Backbone atoms as SQL, in Angstrom:
CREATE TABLE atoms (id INTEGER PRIMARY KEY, chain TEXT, resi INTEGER, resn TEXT, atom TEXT, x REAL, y REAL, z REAL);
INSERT INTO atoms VALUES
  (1, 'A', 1, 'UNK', 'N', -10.549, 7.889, 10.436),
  (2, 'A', 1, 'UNK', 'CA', -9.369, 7.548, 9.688),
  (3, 'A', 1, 'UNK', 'C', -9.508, 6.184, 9.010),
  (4, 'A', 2, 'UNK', 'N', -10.137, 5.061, 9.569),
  (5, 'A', 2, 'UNK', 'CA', -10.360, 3.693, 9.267),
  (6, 'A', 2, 'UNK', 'C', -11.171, 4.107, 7.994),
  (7, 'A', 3, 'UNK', 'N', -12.320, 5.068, 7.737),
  (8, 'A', 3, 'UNK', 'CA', -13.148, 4.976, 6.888),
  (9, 'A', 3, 'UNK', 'C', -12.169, 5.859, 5.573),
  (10, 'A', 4, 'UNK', 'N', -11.335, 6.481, 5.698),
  (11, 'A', 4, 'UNK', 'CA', -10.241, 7.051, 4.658),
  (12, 'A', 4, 'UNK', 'C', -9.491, 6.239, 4.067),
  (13, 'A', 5, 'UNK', 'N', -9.202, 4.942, 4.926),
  (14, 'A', 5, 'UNK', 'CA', -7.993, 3.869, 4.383),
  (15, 'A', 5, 'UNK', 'C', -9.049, 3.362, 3.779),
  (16, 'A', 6, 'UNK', 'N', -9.911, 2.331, 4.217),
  (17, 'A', 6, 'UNK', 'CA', -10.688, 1.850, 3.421),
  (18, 'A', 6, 'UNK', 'C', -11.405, 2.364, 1.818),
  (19, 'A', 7, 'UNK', 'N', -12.162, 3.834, 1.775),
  (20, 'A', 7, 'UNK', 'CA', -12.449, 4.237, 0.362),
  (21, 'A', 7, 'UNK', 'C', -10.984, 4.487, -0.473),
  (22, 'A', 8, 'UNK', 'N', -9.773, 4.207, 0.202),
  (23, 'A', 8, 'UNK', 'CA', -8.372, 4.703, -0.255),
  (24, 'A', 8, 'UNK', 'C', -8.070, 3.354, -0.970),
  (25, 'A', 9, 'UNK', 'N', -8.237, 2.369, -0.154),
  (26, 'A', 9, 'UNK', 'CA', -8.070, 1.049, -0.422),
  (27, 'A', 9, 'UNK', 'C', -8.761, 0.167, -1.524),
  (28, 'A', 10, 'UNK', 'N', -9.970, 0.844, -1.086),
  (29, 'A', 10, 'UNK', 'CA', -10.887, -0.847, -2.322),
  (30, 'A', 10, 'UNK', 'C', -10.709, -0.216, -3.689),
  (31, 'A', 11, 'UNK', 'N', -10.660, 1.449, -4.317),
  (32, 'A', 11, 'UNK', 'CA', -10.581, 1.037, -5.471),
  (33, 'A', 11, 'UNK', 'C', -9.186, 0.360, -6.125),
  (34, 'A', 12, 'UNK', 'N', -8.326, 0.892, -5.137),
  (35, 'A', 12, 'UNK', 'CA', -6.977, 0.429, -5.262),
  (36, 'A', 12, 'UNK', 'C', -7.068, -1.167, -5.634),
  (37, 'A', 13, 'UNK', 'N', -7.861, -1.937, -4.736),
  (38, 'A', 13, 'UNK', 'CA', -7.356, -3.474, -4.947),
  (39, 'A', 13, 'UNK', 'C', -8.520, -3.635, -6.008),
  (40, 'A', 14, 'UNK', 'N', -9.494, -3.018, -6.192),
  (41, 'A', 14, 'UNK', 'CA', -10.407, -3.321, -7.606),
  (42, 'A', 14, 'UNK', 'C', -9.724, -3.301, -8.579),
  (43, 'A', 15, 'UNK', 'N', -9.250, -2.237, -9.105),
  (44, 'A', 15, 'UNK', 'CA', -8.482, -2.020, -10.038),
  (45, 'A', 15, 'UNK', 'C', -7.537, -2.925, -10.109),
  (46, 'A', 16, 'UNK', 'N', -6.045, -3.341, -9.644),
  (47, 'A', 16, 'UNK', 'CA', -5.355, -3.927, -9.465),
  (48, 'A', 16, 'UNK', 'C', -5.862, -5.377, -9.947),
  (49, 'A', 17, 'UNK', 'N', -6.826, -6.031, -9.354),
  (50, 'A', 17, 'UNK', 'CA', -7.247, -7.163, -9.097),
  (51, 'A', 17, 'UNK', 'C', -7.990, -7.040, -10.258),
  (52, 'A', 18, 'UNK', 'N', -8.652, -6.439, -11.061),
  (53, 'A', 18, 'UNK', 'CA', -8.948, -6.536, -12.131),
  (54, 'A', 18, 'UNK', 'C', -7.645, -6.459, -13.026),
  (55, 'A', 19, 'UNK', 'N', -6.834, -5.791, -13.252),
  (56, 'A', 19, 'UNK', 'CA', -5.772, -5.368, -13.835),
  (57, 'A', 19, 'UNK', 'C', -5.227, -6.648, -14.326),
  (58, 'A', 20, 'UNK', 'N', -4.568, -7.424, -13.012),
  (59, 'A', 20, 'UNK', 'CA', -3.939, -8.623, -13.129),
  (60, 'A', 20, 'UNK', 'C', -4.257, -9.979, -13.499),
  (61, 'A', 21, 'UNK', 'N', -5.931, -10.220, -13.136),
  (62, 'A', 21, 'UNK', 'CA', -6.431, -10.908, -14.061),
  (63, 'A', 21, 'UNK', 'C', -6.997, -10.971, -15.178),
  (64, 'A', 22, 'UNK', 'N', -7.415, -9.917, -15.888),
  (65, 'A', 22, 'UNK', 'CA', -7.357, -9.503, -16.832),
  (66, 'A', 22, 'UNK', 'C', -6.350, -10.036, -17.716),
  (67, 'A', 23, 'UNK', 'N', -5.090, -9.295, -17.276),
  (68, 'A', 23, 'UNK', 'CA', -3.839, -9.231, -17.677),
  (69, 'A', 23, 'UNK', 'C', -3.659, -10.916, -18.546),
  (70, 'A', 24, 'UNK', 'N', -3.530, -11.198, -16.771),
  (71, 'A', 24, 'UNK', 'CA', -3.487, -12.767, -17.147),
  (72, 'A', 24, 'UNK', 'C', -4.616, -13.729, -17.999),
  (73, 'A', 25, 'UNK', 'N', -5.608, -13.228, -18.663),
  (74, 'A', 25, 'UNK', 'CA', -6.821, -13.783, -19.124),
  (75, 'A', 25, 'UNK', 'C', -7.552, -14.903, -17.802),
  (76, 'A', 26, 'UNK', 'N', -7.087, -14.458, -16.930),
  (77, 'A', 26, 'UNK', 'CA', -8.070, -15.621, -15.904),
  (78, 'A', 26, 'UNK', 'C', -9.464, -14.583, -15.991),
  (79, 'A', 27, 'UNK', 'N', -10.134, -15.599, -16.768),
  (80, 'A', 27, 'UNK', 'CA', -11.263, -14.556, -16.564),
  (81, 'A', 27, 'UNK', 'C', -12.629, -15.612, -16.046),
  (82, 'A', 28, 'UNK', 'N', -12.443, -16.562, -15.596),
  (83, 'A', 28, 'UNK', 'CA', -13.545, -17.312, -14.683),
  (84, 'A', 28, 'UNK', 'C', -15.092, -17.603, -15.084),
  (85, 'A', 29, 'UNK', 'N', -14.720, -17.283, -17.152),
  (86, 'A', 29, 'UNK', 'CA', -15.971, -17.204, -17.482),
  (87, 'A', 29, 'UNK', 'C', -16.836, -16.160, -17.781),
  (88, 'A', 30, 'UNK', 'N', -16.397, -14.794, -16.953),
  (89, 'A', 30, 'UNK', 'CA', -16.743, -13.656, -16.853),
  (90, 'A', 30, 'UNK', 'C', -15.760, -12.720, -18.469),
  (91, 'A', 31, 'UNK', 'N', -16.718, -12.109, -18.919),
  (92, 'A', 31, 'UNK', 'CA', -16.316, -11.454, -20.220),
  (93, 'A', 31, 'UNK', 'C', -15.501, -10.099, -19.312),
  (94, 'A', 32, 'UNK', 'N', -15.603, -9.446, -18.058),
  (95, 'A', 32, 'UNK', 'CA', -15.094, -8.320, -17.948),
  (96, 'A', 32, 'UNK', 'C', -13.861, -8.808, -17.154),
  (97, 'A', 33, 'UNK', 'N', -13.011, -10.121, -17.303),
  (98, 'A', 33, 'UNK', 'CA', -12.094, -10.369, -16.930),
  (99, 'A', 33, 'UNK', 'C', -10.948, -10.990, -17.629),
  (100, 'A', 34, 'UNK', 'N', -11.676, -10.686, -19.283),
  (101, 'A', 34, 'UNK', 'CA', -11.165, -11.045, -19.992),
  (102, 'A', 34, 'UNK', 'C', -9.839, -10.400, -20.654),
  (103, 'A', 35, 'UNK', 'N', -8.568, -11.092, -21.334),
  (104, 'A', 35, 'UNK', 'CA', -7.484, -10.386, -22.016),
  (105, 'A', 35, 'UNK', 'C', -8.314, -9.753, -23.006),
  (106, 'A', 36, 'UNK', 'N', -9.075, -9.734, -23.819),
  (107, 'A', 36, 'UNK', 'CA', -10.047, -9.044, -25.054),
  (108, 'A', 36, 'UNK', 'C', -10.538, -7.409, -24.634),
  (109, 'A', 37, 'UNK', 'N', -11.058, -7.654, -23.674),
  (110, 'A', 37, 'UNK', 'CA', -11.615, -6.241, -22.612),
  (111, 'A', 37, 'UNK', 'C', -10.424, -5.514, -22.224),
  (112, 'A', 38, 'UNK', 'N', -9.346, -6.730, -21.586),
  (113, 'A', 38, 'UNK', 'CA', -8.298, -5.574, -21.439),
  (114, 'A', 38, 'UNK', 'C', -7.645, -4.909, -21.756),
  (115, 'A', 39, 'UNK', 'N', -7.389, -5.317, -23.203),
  (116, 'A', 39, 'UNK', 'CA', -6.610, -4.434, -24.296),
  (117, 'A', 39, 'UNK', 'C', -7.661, -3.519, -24.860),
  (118, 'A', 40, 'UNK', 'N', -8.900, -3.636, -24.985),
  (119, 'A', 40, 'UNK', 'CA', -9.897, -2.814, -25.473),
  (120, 'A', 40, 'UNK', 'C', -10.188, -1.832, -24.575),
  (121, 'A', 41, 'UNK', 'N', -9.862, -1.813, -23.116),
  (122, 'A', 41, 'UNK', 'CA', -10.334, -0.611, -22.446),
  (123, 'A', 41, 'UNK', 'C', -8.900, 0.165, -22.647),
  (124, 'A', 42, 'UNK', 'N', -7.519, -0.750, -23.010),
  (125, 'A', 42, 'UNK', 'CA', -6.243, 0.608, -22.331),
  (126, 'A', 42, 'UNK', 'C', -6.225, 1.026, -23.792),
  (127, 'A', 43, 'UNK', 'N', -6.804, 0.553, -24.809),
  (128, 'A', 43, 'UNK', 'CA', -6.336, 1.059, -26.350),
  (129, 'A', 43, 'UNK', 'C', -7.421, 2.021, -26.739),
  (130, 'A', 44, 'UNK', 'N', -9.027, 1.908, -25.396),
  (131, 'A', 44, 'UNK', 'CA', -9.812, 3.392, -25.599),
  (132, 'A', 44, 'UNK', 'C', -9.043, 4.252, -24.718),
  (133, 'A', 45, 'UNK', 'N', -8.742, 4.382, -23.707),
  (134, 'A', 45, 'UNK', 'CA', -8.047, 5.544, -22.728),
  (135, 'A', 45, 'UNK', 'C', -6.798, 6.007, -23.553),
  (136, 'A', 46, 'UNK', 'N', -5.776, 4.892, -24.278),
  (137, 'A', 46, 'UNK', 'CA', -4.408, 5.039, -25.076),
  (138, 'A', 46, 'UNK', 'C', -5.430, 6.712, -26.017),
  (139, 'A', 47, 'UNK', 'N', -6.431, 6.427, -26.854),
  (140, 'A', 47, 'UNK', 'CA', -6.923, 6.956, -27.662),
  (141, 'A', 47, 'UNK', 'C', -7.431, 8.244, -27.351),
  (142, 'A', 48, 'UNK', 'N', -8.120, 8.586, -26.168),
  (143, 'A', 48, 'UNK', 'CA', -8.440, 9.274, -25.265),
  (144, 'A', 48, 'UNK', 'C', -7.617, 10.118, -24.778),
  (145, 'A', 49, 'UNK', 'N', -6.103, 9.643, -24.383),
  (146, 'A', 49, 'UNK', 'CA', -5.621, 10.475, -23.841),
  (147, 'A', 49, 'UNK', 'C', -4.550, 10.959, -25.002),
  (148, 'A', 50, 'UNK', 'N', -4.007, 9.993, -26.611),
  (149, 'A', 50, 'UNK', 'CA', -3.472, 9.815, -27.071),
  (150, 'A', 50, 'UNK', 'C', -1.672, 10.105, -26.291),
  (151, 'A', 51, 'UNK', 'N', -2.008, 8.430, -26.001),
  (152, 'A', 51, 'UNK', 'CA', -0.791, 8.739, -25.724),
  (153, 'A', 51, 'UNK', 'C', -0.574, 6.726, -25.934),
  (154, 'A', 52, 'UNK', 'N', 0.706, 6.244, -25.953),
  (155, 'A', 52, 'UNK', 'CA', 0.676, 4.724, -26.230),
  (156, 'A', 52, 'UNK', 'C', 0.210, 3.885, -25.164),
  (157, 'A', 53, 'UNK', 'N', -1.019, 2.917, -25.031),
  (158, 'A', 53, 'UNK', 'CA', -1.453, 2.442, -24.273),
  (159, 'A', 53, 'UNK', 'C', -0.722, 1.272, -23.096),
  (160, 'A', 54, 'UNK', 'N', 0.231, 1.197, -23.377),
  (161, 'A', 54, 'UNK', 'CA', 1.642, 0.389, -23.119),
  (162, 'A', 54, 'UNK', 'C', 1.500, 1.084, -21.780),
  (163, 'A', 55, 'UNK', 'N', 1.739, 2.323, -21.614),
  (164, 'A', 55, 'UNK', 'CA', 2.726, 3.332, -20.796),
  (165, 'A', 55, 'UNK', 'C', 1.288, 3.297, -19.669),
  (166, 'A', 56, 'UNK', 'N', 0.307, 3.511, -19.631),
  (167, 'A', 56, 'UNK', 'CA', -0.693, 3.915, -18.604),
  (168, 'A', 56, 'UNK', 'C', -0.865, 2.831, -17.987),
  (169, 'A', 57, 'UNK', 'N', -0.575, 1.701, -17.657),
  (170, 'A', 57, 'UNK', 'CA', -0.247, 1.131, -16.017),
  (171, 'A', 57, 'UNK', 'C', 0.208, 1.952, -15.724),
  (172, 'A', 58, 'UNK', 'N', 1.667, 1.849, -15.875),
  (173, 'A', 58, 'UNK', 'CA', 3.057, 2.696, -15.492),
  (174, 'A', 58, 'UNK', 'C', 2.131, 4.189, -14.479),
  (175, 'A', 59, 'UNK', 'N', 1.480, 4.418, -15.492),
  (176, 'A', 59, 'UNK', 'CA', 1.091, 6.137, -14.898),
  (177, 'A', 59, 'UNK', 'C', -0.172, 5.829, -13.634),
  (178, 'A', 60, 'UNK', 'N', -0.362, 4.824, -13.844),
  (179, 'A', 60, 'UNK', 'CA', -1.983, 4.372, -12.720),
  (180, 'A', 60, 'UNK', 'C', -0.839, 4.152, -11.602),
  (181, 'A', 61, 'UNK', 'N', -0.076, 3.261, -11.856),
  (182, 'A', 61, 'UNK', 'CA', 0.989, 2.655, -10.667),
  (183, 'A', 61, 'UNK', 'C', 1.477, 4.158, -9.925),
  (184, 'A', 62, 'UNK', 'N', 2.744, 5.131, -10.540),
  (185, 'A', 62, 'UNK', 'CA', 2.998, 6.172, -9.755),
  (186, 'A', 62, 'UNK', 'C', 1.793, 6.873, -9.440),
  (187, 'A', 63, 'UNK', 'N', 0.415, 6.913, -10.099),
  (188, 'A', 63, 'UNK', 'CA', -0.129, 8.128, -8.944),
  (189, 'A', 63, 'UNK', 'C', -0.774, 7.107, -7.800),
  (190, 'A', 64, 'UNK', 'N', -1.027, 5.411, -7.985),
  (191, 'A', 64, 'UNK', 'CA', -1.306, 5.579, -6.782),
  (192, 'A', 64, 'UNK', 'C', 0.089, 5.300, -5.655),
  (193, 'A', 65, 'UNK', 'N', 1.187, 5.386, -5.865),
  (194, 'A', 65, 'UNK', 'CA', 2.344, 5.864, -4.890),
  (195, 'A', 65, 'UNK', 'C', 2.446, 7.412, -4.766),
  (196, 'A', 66, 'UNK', 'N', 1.904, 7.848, -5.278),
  (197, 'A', 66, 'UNK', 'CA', 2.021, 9.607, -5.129),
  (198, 'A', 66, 'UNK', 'C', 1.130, 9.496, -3.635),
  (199, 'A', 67, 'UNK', 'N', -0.640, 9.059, -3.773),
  (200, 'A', 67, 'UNK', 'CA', -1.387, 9.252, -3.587),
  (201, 'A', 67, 'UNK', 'C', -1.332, 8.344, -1.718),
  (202, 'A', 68, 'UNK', 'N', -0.839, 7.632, -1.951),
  (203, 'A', 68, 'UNK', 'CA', -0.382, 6.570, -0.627),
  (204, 'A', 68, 'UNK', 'C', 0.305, 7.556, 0.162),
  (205, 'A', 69, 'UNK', 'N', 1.535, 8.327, -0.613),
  (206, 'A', 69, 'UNK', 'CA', 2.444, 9.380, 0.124),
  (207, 'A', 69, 'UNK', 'C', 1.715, 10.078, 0.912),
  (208, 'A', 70, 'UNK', 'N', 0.964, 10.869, -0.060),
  (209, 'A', 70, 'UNK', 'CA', 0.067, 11.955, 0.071),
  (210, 'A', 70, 'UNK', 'C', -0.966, 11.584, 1.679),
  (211, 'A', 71, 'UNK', 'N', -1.723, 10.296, 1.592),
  (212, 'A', 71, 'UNK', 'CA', -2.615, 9.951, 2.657),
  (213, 'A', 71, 'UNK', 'C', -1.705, 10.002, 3.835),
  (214, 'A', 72, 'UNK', 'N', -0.333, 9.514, 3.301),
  (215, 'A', 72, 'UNK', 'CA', 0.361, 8.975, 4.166),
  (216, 'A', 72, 'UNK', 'C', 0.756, 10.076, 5.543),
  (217, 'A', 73, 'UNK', 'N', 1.168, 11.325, 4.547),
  (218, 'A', 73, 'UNK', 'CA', 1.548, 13.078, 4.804),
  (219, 'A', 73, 'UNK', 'C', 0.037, 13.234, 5.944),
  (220, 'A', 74, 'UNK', 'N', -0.757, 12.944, 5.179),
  (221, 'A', 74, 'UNK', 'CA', -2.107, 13.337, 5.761),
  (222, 'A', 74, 'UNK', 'C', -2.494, 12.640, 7.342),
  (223, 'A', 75, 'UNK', 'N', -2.398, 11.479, 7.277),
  (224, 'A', 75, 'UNK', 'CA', -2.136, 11.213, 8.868),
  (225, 'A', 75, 'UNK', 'C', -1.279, 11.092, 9.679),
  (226, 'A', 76, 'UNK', 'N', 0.398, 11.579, 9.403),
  (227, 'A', 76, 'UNK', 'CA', 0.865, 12.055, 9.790),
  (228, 'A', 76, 'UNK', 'C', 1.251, 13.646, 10.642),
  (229, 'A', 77, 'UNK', 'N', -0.124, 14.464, 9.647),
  (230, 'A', 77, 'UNK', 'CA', 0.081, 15.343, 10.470),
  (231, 'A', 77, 'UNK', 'C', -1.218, 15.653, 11.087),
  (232, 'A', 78, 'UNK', 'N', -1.720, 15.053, 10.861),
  (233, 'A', 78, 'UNK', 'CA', -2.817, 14.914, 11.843),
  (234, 'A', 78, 'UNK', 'C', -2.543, 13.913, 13.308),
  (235, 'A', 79, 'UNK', 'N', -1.581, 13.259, 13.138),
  (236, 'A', 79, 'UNK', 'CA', -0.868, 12.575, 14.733),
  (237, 'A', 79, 'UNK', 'C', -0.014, 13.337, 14.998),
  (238, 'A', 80, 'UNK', 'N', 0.787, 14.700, 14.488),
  (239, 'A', 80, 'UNK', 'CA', 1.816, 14.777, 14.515),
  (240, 'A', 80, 'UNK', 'C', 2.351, 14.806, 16.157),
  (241, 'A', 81, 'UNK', 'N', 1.309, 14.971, 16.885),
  (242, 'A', 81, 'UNK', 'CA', 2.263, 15.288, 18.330),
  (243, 'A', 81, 'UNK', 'C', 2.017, 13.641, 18.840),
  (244, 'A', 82, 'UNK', 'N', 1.305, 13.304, 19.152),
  (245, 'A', 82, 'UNK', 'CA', 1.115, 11.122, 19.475),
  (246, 'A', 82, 'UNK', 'C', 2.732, 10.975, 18.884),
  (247, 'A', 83, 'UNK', 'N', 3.326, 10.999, 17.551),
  (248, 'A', 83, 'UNK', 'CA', 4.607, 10.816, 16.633),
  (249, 'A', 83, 'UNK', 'C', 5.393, 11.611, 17.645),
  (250, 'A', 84, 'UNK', 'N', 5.510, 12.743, 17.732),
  (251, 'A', 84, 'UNK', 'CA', 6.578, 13.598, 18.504),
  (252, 'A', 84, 'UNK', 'C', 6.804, 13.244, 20.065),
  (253, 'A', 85, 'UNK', 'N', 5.621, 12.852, 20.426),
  (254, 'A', 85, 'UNK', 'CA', 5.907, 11.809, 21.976),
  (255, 'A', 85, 'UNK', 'C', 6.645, 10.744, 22.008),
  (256, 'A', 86, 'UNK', 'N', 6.327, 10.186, 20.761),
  (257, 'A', 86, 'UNK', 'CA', 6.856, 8.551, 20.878),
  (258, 'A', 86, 'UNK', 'C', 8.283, 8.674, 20.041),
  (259, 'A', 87, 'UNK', 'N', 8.612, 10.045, 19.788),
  (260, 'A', 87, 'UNK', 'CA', 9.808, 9.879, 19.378),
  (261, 'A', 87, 'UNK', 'C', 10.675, 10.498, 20.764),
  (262, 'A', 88, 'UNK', 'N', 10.327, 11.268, 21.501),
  (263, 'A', 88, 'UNK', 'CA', 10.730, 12.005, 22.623),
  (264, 'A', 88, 'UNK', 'C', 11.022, 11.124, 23.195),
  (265, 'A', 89, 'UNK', 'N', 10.100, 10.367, 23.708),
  (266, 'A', 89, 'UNK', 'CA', 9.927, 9.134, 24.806),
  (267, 'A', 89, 'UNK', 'C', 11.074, 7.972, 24.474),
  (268, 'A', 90, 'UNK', 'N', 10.871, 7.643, 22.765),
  (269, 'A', 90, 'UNK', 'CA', 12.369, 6.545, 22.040),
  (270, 'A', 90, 'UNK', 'C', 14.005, 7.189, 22.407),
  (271, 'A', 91, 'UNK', 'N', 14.091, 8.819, 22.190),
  (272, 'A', 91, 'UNK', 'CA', 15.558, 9.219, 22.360),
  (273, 'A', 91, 'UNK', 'C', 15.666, 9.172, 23.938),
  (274, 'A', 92, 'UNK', 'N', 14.772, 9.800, 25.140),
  (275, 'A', 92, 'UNK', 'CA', 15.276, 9.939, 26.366),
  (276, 'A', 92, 'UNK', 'C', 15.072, 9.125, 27.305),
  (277, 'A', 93, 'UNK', 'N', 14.178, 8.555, 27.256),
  (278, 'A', 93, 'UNK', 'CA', 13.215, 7.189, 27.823),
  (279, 'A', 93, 'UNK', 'C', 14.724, 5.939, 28.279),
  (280, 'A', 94, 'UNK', 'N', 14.996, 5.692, 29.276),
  (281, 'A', 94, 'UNK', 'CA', 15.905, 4.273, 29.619),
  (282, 'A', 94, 'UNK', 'C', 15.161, 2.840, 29.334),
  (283, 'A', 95, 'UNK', 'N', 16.204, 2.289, 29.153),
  (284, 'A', 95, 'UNK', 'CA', 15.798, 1.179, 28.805),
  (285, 'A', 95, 'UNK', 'C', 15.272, 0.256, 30.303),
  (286, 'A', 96, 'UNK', 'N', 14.334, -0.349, 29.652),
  (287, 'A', 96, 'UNK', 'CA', 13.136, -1.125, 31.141),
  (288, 'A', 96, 'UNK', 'C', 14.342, -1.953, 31.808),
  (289, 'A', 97, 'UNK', 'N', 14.220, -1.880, 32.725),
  (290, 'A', 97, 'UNK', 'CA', 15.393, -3.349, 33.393),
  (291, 'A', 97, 'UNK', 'C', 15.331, -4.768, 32.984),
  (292, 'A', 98, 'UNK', 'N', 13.786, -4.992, 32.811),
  (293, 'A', 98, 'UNK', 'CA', 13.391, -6.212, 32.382),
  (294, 'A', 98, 'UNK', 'C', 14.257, -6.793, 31.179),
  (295, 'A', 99, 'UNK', 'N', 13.797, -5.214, 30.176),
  (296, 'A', 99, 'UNK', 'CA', 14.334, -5.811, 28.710),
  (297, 'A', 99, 'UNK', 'C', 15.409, -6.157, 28.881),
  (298, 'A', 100, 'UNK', 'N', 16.410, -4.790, 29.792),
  (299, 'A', 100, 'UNK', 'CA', 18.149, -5.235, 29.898),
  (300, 'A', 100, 'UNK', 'C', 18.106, -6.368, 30.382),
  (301, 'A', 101, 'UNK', 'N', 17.751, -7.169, 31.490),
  (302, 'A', 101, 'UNK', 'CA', 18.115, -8.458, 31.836),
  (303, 'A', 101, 'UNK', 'C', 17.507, -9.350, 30.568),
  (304, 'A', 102, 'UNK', 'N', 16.686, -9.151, 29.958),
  (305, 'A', 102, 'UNK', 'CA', 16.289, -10.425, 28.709),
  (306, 'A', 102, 'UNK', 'C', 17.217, -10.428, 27.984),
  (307, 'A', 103, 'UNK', 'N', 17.888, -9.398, 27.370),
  (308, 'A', 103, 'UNK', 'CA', 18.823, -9.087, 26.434),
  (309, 'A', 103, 'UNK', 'C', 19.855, -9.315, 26.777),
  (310, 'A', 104, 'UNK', 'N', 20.517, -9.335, 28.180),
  (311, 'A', 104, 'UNK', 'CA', 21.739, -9.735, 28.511),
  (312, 'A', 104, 'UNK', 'C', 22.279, -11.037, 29.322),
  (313, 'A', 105, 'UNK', 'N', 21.093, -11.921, 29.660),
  (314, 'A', 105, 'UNK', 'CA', 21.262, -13.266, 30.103),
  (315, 'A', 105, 'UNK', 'C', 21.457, -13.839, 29.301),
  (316, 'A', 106, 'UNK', 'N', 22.154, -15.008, 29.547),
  (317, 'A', 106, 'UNK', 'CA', 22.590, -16.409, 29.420),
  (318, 'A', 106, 'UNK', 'C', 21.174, -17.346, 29.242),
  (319, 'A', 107, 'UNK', 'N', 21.074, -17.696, 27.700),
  (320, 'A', 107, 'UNK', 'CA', 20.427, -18.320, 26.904),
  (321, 'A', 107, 'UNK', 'C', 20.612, -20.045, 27.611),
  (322, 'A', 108, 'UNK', 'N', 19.649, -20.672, 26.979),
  (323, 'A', 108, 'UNK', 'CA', 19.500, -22.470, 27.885),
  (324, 'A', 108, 'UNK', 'C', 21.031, -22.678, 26.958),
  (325, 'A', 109, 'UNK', 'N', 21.549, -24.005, 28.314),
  (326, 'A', 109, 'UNK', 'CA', 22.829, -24.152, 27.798),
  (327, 'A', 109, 'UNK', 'C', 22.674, -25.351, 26.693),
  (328, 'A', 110, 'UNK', 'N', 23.505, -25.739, 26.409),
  (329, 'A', 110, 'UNK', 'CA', 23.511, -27.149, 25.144),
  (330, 'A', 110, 'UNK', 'C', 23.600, -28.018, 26.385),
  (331, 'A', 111, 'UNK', 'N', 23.194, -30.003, 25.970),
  (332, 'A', 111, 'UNK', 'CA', 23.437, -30.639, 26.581),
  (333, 'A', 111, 'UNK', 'C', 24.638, -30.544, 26.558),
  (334, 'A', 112, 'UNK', 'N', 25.674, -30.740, 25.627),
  (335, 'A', 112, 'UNK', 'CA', 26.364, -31.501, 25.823),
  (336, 'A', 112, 'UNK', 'C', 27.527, -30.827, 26.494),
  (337, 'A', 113, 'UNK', 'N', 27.014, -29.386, 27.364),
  (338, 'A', 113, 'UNK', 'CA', 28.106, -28.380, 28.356),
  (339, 'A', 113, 'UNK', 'C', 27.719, -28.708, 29.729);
């Protein structure tokens, strides 16, 4: 599962992290971090997909929230019973005595009581 988040993850923050500096022209010297490149790669894909290059963040952003869901669905039901214990265990389960006494004592007093 660690090795799913991770290939799930880095292109996510590549992209992104290119995206935003880009965006911002911090480009550190480096030509592929440049504002010049960045309008030149979304105005070939704009062209490509013909559609206005404006709008495709927008569309990169929802699929990767589709796609987060989606992983999300995915190890969820692959725990689903670990989840169904620990929800069993949250509704019928009493509360520890310990916690009740932490939660219901008398906090340090003020000096000046």
């Amino acid at each position: 599962m660690r090795a799913l988040f991770v290939f799930w993850a880095a292109p996510l923050v590549m992209f992104w992290g290119w995206f935003f500096l880009s965006l911002n022209d911090m480009n550190f010297g480096y030509v592929m971090l440049s504002r010049q490149l960045h309008d030149l790669v979304f105005q070939l894909y704009g062209q490509m997909l013909g559609i206005d290059p404006a709008i495709i963040p927008g569309m990169v952003a929802r699929a990767c929230v589709f796609d987060s869901f989606l992983l999300a669905g995915l190890v969820a039901f692959r725990r689903r019973r670990q989840i169904a214990e620990w929800v069993r265990r949250r509704r019928e389960g009493a509360v520890n005595p310990d916690r009740l006494g932490q939660a219901t004592e008398v906090g340090p007093t003020l000096p000046a009581e």
